[in-house]
């Protein structure tokens, strides 16, 4: 890192400048503009009345917002750990050079190419209690169909299953990559020590994957805290808001109710939340590795 | 792999494949028949009528072309910007390097719905709606690509730089001629994921491209649906899904090898 | 594919180089779907079927008769309000847009729409000729903000074969109840005779279902739901009565549950229940099944307005209208819009083949309309149908909140009183925070 003096320093800035410039204008400026709007009663068409922290105060007392926050956490907890575990297992099983492994990798990746509109359409037909696939199977064995999309206790699990099915591709690929990075010699050494398969997995494979695991967990946590399309299209947040995540609420606040100020306030809260949660994950992980 | 593992993968694959297969079957059925019973998908007669309707759609070629231009443009832009930035963050020393990197990662926490309206107003002031730049630019600022490329550049041995610099190469030549070719697998991976995200993006094109000649495929196909398309045009809807997904599936199959190899080099050290 | 792309590219550049078009240009934006594949060139309006087919053919017909005008039609994904709001915010709205009459209140009260008395006069259209329901739908705070195009609302779609089986037919006509008690009695009798639910209802992912029932019977009782533009009143005996009836029907399983809209439709056409309360727009599809031998609905379908259970005969309705967002327009463009409006009004009958009710009294009384199946039975809705008061803003979100809370009450998740109180509080809060 010691090469070059002042010139090299400027060169470094020149390399990052194009991205940073666009990033600042297209993402950060709107974010800041949103913070300003959140201190106003505002609609979509430029009406603005300054109200200070009123919108934030409203959020604190709004049971619908609380419910949405809880739903968002539930969804994240129901999605991220299973998704991480399943994709890890898949990567372990499919980390082979054979043709069949390549075929299965393609298959497990294929759901990621579908857009959310189609994913929800497919899962509606699987889950609907009236004529869905699950209902047909249950009926065949003489059981009552399960109202996945209308029972308040089942809608969030239904959304979670749909999301896991849809999101396998990227984490699986990341784990596969992580596995290929582990040097053969470590396994050979383990074999010499007569370590069993489980021991090898716990002592060698898993520790070597810890950074990949952290990446997967952080990316997925950030993504699932912002879950939106599935809830909007599959359950519309219902019944009675039982499956409405925060981003769906933000969408309703801005486009249906035109309460732009209130919506941006909720969005800022969500932003801080995602930031905090992922930072905590990162710091906890780093401290443990260093300690 | 042991027998147990194969059985596990097999069951998983069945769960994975069943909905996809079903989508395909539905797309081959007449709409009227499905309205009475969506279970009809499992038995003949099958028809290509839905696909014929799609291909006859007057604007479809235009929308497809728009999607290719927008997704292709976004992918090229992301690869360029993120390679440049990733290289500098990984291998150069400059003021505020760590701060700026953290500043970029901050972006991962920004929900699209939090910025989409101010963004829309900004683009209106710049007169960029209903244009290709208007559709491409918001896709260029995702922080994931910078993070990903930074990790990959970090993994390349430092000695390469020193050797090249001793030969008198400029910083840019070093980047362009020596390091960039080594990152090709990473480019392929990031490229596929960017293309995928851009191809399926819905909200921004929906409110930015409001003239049908600028619709992307996702928005165009959505506009073709009626409000109760789910009931009256299920087969057609599924045919659209198959039709819109095929191009990306093909891209994935072509690049599959590079993707896995790439991640092996990149992922996070 | 590459060749196709190149061809399209060539076509594009050719279009860009074409001589300048000096015709007066207007931008129209509509929903109802895109079906250029089937109707792209057709101008024979009488042969077109369905909302999309008819509206596409109408525009083709207008273009063919008005070659001096350039009419750009932009089809947006249903319902298109996110795009419209964004367009208005960006200062570039279209000249003429399809809008639900309930939604018009928001845009009109915010000063985003042009009052249309003058341009309607220019087009030779007299608002006195609108049906009562249509006139109520487009009038907001005393001004007319749109050309009404239809009235849409809830109807009782009936399986008369099952009604026969349950002894609920008299003189070839279905017998509908005239009080809440009678409704329950009919429903129990129906269930005993057929083993099937009396009502088929889409209760999942569909707040409109409960809201349609609820508003209809609130209107019937002349209950004042919106005393002024900032308040809703739901903690009333009238409201409680209606919700408790709906809840009772669910509790005794006299209504289907756990169905969303597609499931409910499939269930009705497969003969799995007596009455499906849903919109005017389903008449065409159901009638088609009623004419197909071998289908459960074959020669066994009737459709009627909601029965009177309390107070007077009423129906909660909405409708589609053509509206003009505020923007600069030249006199030539105004004249062009007036011609288009006139053409649309003249072809109002063609639109009613979709199942929607006419917006003009003359069409309701025309022989052609009466000759369409079932239309005489449902025509009264064009008189009795009523929207929410024109001053009520955010009707869509209010429907969402009320539907959500009613859903909780009807399914038994919440006591009726609490659901109504929660709905009232949430709607009042929404209305109190207008910027």
Short mmCIF file of C-alpha atoms in Angstrom, two decimals, chain A residues 13-230:
data_model
loop_
_atom_site.label_atom_id
_atom_site.label_comp_id
_atom_site.label_asym_id
_atom_site.label_seq_id
_atom_site.Cartn_x
_atom_site.Cartn_y
_atom_site.Cartn_z
CA UNK A 13 -10.25 9.32 -5.53
CA UNK A 14 -10.59 9.52 -9.30
CA UNK A 15 -11.37 5.79 -9.44
CA UNK A 16 -14.16 5.99 -6.87
CA UNK A 17 -15.51 9.38 -7.97
CA UNK A 18 -17.87 8.25 -10.78
CA UNK A 19 -19.69 5.82 -8.52
CA UNK A 20 -19.73 8.12 -5.50
CA UNK A 21 -21.07 11.03 -7.50
CA UNK A 22 -24.01 9.07 -8.89
CA UNK A 23 -24.54 7.40 -5.52
CA UNK A 24 -24.71 10.76 -3.76
CA UNK A 25 -27.07 12.33 -6.30
CA UNK A 26 -29.40 9.42 -6.95
CA UNK A 27 -29.54 7.69 -3.57
CA UNK A 28 -28.28 9.92 -0.77
CA UNK A 29 -29.85 13.16 -1.93
CA UNK A 30 -33.35 11.59 -2.11
CA UNK A 31 -32.73 10.04 1.31
CA UNK A 32 -31.91 13.46 2.79
CA UNK A 33 -34.81 15.05 0.91
CA UNK A 34 -36.96 12.37 2.54
CA UNK A 35 -35.72 13.34 6.00
CA UNK A 36 -36.74 16.94 5.31
CA UNK A 37 -40.17 15.86 4.08
CA UNK A 38 -40.64 13.73 7.20
CA UNK A 39 -40.82 16.93 9.29
CA UNK A 40 -43.81 18.11 7.26
CA UNK A 41 -47.40 17.27 6.67
CA UNK A 42 -46.98 16.74 2.97
CA UNK A 43 -48.86 15.19 0.08
CA UNK A 44 -47.56 13.91 -3.22
CA UNK A 45 -48.15 17.16 -5.04
CA UNK A 46 -46.02 19.63 -3.14
CA UNK A 47 -48.30 20.69 -0.28
CA UNK A 48 -46.04 21.16 2.76
CA UNK A 49 -46.75 22.31 6.30
CA UNK A 50 -43.87 22.15 8.77
CA UNK A 51 -44.88 20.13 11.83
CA UNK A 52 -41.54 19.29 13.43
CA UNK A 53 -41.55 15.82 14.95
CA UNK A 54 -45.30 15.27 14.71
CA UNK A 55 -44.97 12.38 12.25
CA UNK A 56 -42.47 10.59 14.46
CA UNK A 57 -44.73 11.16 17.47
CA UNK A 58 -47.63 9.66 15.55
CA UNK A 59 -45.55 6.59 14.69
CA UNK A 60 -44.84 5.97 18.37
CA UNK A 61 -48.55 5.88 19.12
CA UNK A 62 -49.75 4.11 15.97
CA UNK A 63 -50.81 0.49 16.65
CA UNK A 64 -50.84 -0.26 12.94
CA UNK A 65 -47.19 0.76 12.66
CA UNK A 66 -46.33 -1.33 15.75
CA UNK A 67 -48.06 -4.33 14.23
CA UNK A 68 -46.13 -3.81 10.99
CA UNK A 69 -42.84 -3.63 12.89
CA UNK A 70 -43.58 -6.86 14.74
CA UNK A 71 -44.62 -8.55 11.47
CA UNK A 72 -41.39 -7.42 9.85
CA UNK A 73 -39.30 -8.92 12.65
CA UNK A 74 -41.30 -12.15 12.60
CA UNK A 75 -40.82 -12.47 8.85
CA UNK A 76 -37.10 -11.82 9.10
CA UNK A 77 -36.67 -14.38 11.86
CA UNK A 78 -38.74 -16.95 10.01
CA UNK A 79 -36.87 -16.42 6.75
CA UNK A 80 -33.18 -15.72 7.42
CA UNK A 81 -32.16 -18.71 9.61
CA UNK A 82 -33.93 -21.39 7.52
CA UNK A 83 -32.74 -19.80 4.31
CA UNK A 84 -29.16 -19.77 5.57
CA UNK A 85 -29.34 -23.37 6.79
CA UNK A 86 -31.02 -24.73 3.65
CA UNK A 87 -28.68 -22.99 1.24
CA UNK A 88 -25.65 -24.13 3.27
CA UNK A 89 -26.81 -27.74 3.10
CA UNK A 90 -27.54 -27.42 -0.60
CA UNK A 91 -24.11 -25.97 -1.25
CA UNK A 92 -22.46 -28.80 0.70
CA UNK A 93 -24.41 -31.38 -1.25
CA UNK A 94 -23.93 -29.82 -4.65
CA UNK A 95 -20.28 -28.79 -4.40
CA UNK A 96 -19.33 -31.38 -7.03
CA UNK A 97 -18.06 -31.34 -10.54
CA UNK A 98 -20.64 -33.83 -11.79
CA UNK A 99 -23.30 -33.07 -14.37
CA UNK A 100 -26.12 -33.94 -12.00
CA UNK A 101 -24.79 -31.47 -9.44
CA UNK A 102 -24.74 -28.77 -12.10
CA UNK A 103 -28.31 -29.63 -13.04
CA UNK A 104 -29.50 -29.38 -9.44
CA UNK A 105 -27.62 -26.09 -8.95
CA UNK A 106 -29.48 -24.73 -11.96
CA UNK A 107 -32.77 -26.01 -10.62
CA UNK A 108 -32.37 -24.45 -7.18
CA UNK A 109 -31.28 -21.21 -8.79
CA UNK A 110 -34.13 -21.12 -11.29
CA UNK A 111 -36.80 -19.67 -8.97
CA UNK A 112 -34.69 -16.51 -8.62
CA UNK A 113 -35.26 -15.62 -12.27
CA UNK A 114 -38.99 -15.20 -11.70
CA UNK A 115 -40.38 -11.79 -10.90
CA UNK A 116 -42.32 -11.30 -7.70
CA UNK A 117 -45.62 -11.03 -9.58
CA UNK A 118 -45.25 -14.53 -10.90
CA UNK A 119 -43.88 -16.02 -7.68
CA UNK A 120 -46.90 -14.85 -5.75
CA UNK A 121 -49.28 -16.00 -8.44
CA UNK A 122 -47.80 -19.49 -8.30
CA UNK A 123 -47.88 -19.66 -4.51
CA UNK A 124 -51.42 -18.38 -4.32
CA UNK A 125 -52.44 -21.45 -6.26
CA UNK A 126 -50.39 -23.70 -4.05
CA UNK A 127 -51.67 -22.30 -0.76
CA UNK A 128 -55.26 -21.30 -1.41
CA UNK A 129 -57.47 -23.53 0.73
CA UNK A 130 -60.13 -23.88 -1.91
CA UNK A 131 -58.35 -25.59 -4.76
CA UNK A 132 -54.65 -25.20 -3.98
CA UNK A 133 -52.09 -27.99 -4.35
CA UNK A 134 -51.66 -28.37 -0.59
CA UNK A 135 -55.41 -28.47 -0.10
CA UNK A 136 -55.79 -31.17 -2.77
CA UNK A 137 -53.13 -33.28 -1.11
CA UNK A 138 -54.73 -32.86 2.32
CA UNK A 139 -58.13 -33.67 0.90
CA UNK A 140 -56.74 -36.81 -0.67
CA UNK A 141 -55.69 -38.02 2.78
CA UNK A 142 -59.00 -36.91 4.24
CA UNK A 143 -57.90 -33.76 6.08
CA UNK A 144 -59.46 -30.31 6.19
CA UNK A 145 -57.74 -27.74 3.98
CA UNK A 146 -55.64 -25.19 5.85
CA UNK A 147 -56.50 -21.50 5.33
CA UNK A 148 -52.90 -20.31 4.85
CA UNK A 149 -53.89 -16.97 3.40
CA UNK A 150 -56.70 -16.03 5.77
CA UNK A 151 -55.76 -17.38 9.20
CA UNK A 152 -53.88 -14.60 11.01
CA UNK A 153 -51.46 -17.14 12.51
CA UNK A 154 -50.60 -18.71 9.17
CA UNK A 155 -50.15 -15.81 6.76
CA UNK A 156 -46.68 -14.87 7.97
CA UNK A 157 -45.37 -18.45 7.76
CA UNK A 158 -46.92 -18.67 4.28
CA UNK A 159 -45.08 -15.52 3.21
CA UNK A 160 -41.88 -16.88 4.74
CA UNK A 161 -42.08 -20.17 2.85
CA UNK A 162 -42.74 -18.35 -0.40
CA UNK A 163 -39.80 -16.06 0.16
CA UNK A 164 -37.41 -18.87 1.07
CA UNK A 165 -38.40 -20.76 -2.09
CA UNK A 166 -37.83 -17.64 -4.17
CA UNK A 167 -34.50 -16.58 -2.61
CA UNK A 168 -32.39 -19.75 -2.59
CA UNK A 169 -30.24 -18.77 -5.57
CA UNK A 170 -27.88 -16.08 -4.34
CA UNK A 171 -26.99 -17.47 -0.87
CA UNK A 172 -26.47 -20.96 -2.31
CA UNK A 173 -24.06 -19.52 -4.85
CA UNK A 174 -22.21 -17.60 -2.16
CA UNK A 175 -21.80 -20.74 -0.04
CA UNK A 176 -20.62 -22.78 -3.04
CA UNK A 177 -18.03 -20.14 -3.68
CA UNK A 178 -16.96 -20.12 -0.05
CA UNK A 179 -16.55 -23.90 -0.13
CA UNK A 180 -14.32 -23.78 -3.19
CA UNK A 181 -12.06 -21.36 -1.38
CA UNK A 182 -11.19 -23.81 1.37
CA UNK A 183 -7.75 -25.25 0.52
CA UNK A 184 -7.57 -29.03 -0.04
CA UNK A 185 -4.62 -29.27 2.38
CA UNK A 186 -6.79 -28.53 5.39
CA UNK A 187 -9.04 -31.46 4.57
CA UNK A 188 -6.01 -33.67 3.98
CA UNK A 189 -4.63 -32.68 7.36
CA UNK A 190 -7.96 -33.47 8.96
CA UNK A 191 -8.00 -36.83 7.24
CA UNK A 192 -4.53 -37.61 8.61
CA UNK A 193 -5.82 -36.80 12.08
CA UNK A 194 -8.53 -39.39 11.43
CA UNK A 195 -11.19 -36.80 12.03
CA UNK A 196 -14.73 -38.09 11.33
CA UNK A 197 -17.04 -36.38 8.85
CA UNK A 198 -18.90 -34.48 11.53
CA UNK A 199 -15.71 -33.39 13.21
CA UNK A 200 -14.32 -32.22 9.86
CA UNK A 201 -17.50 -30.29 9.21
CA UNK A 202 -17.55 -28.61 12.61
CA UNK A 203 -13.79 -28.03 12.91
CA UNK A 204 -12.83 -27.25 9.29
CA UNK A 205 -15.70 -26.48 6.93
CA UNK A 206 -17.88 -24.34 9.15
CA UNK A 207 -15.12 -22.10 10.54
CA UNK A 208 -13.80 -21.53 7.01
CA UNK A 209 -17.26 -20.43 5.93
CA UNK A 210 -17.86 -17.99 8.76
CA UNK A 211 -17.26 -14.88 6.66
CA UNK A 212 -19.54 -16.15 3.89
CA UNK A 213 -22.12 -16.96 6.52
CA UNK A 214 -21.90 -13.46 7.96
CA UNK A 215 -22.28 -11.97 4.49
CA UNK A 216 -25.32 -14.14 3.71
CA UNK A 217 -26.97 -13.34 7.03
CA UNK A 218 -26.35 -9.61 6.77
CA UNK A 219 -27.50 -9.33 3.15
CA UNK A 220 -30.60 -11.42 3.79
CA UNK A 221 -31.47 -9.59 6.99
CA UNK A 222 -31.25 -6.25 5.21
CA UNK A 223 -33.31 -7.61 2.32
CA UNK A 224 -36.03 -9.29 4.40
CA UNK A 225 -36.50 -6.29 6.71
CA UNK A 226 -37.48 -4.55 3.46
CA UNK A 227 -39.82 -7.32 2.25
CA UNK A 228 -42.65 -5.85 0.22
CA UNK A 229 -43.92 -7.35 -3.03
CA UNK A 230 -44.82 -10.80 -1.73
#
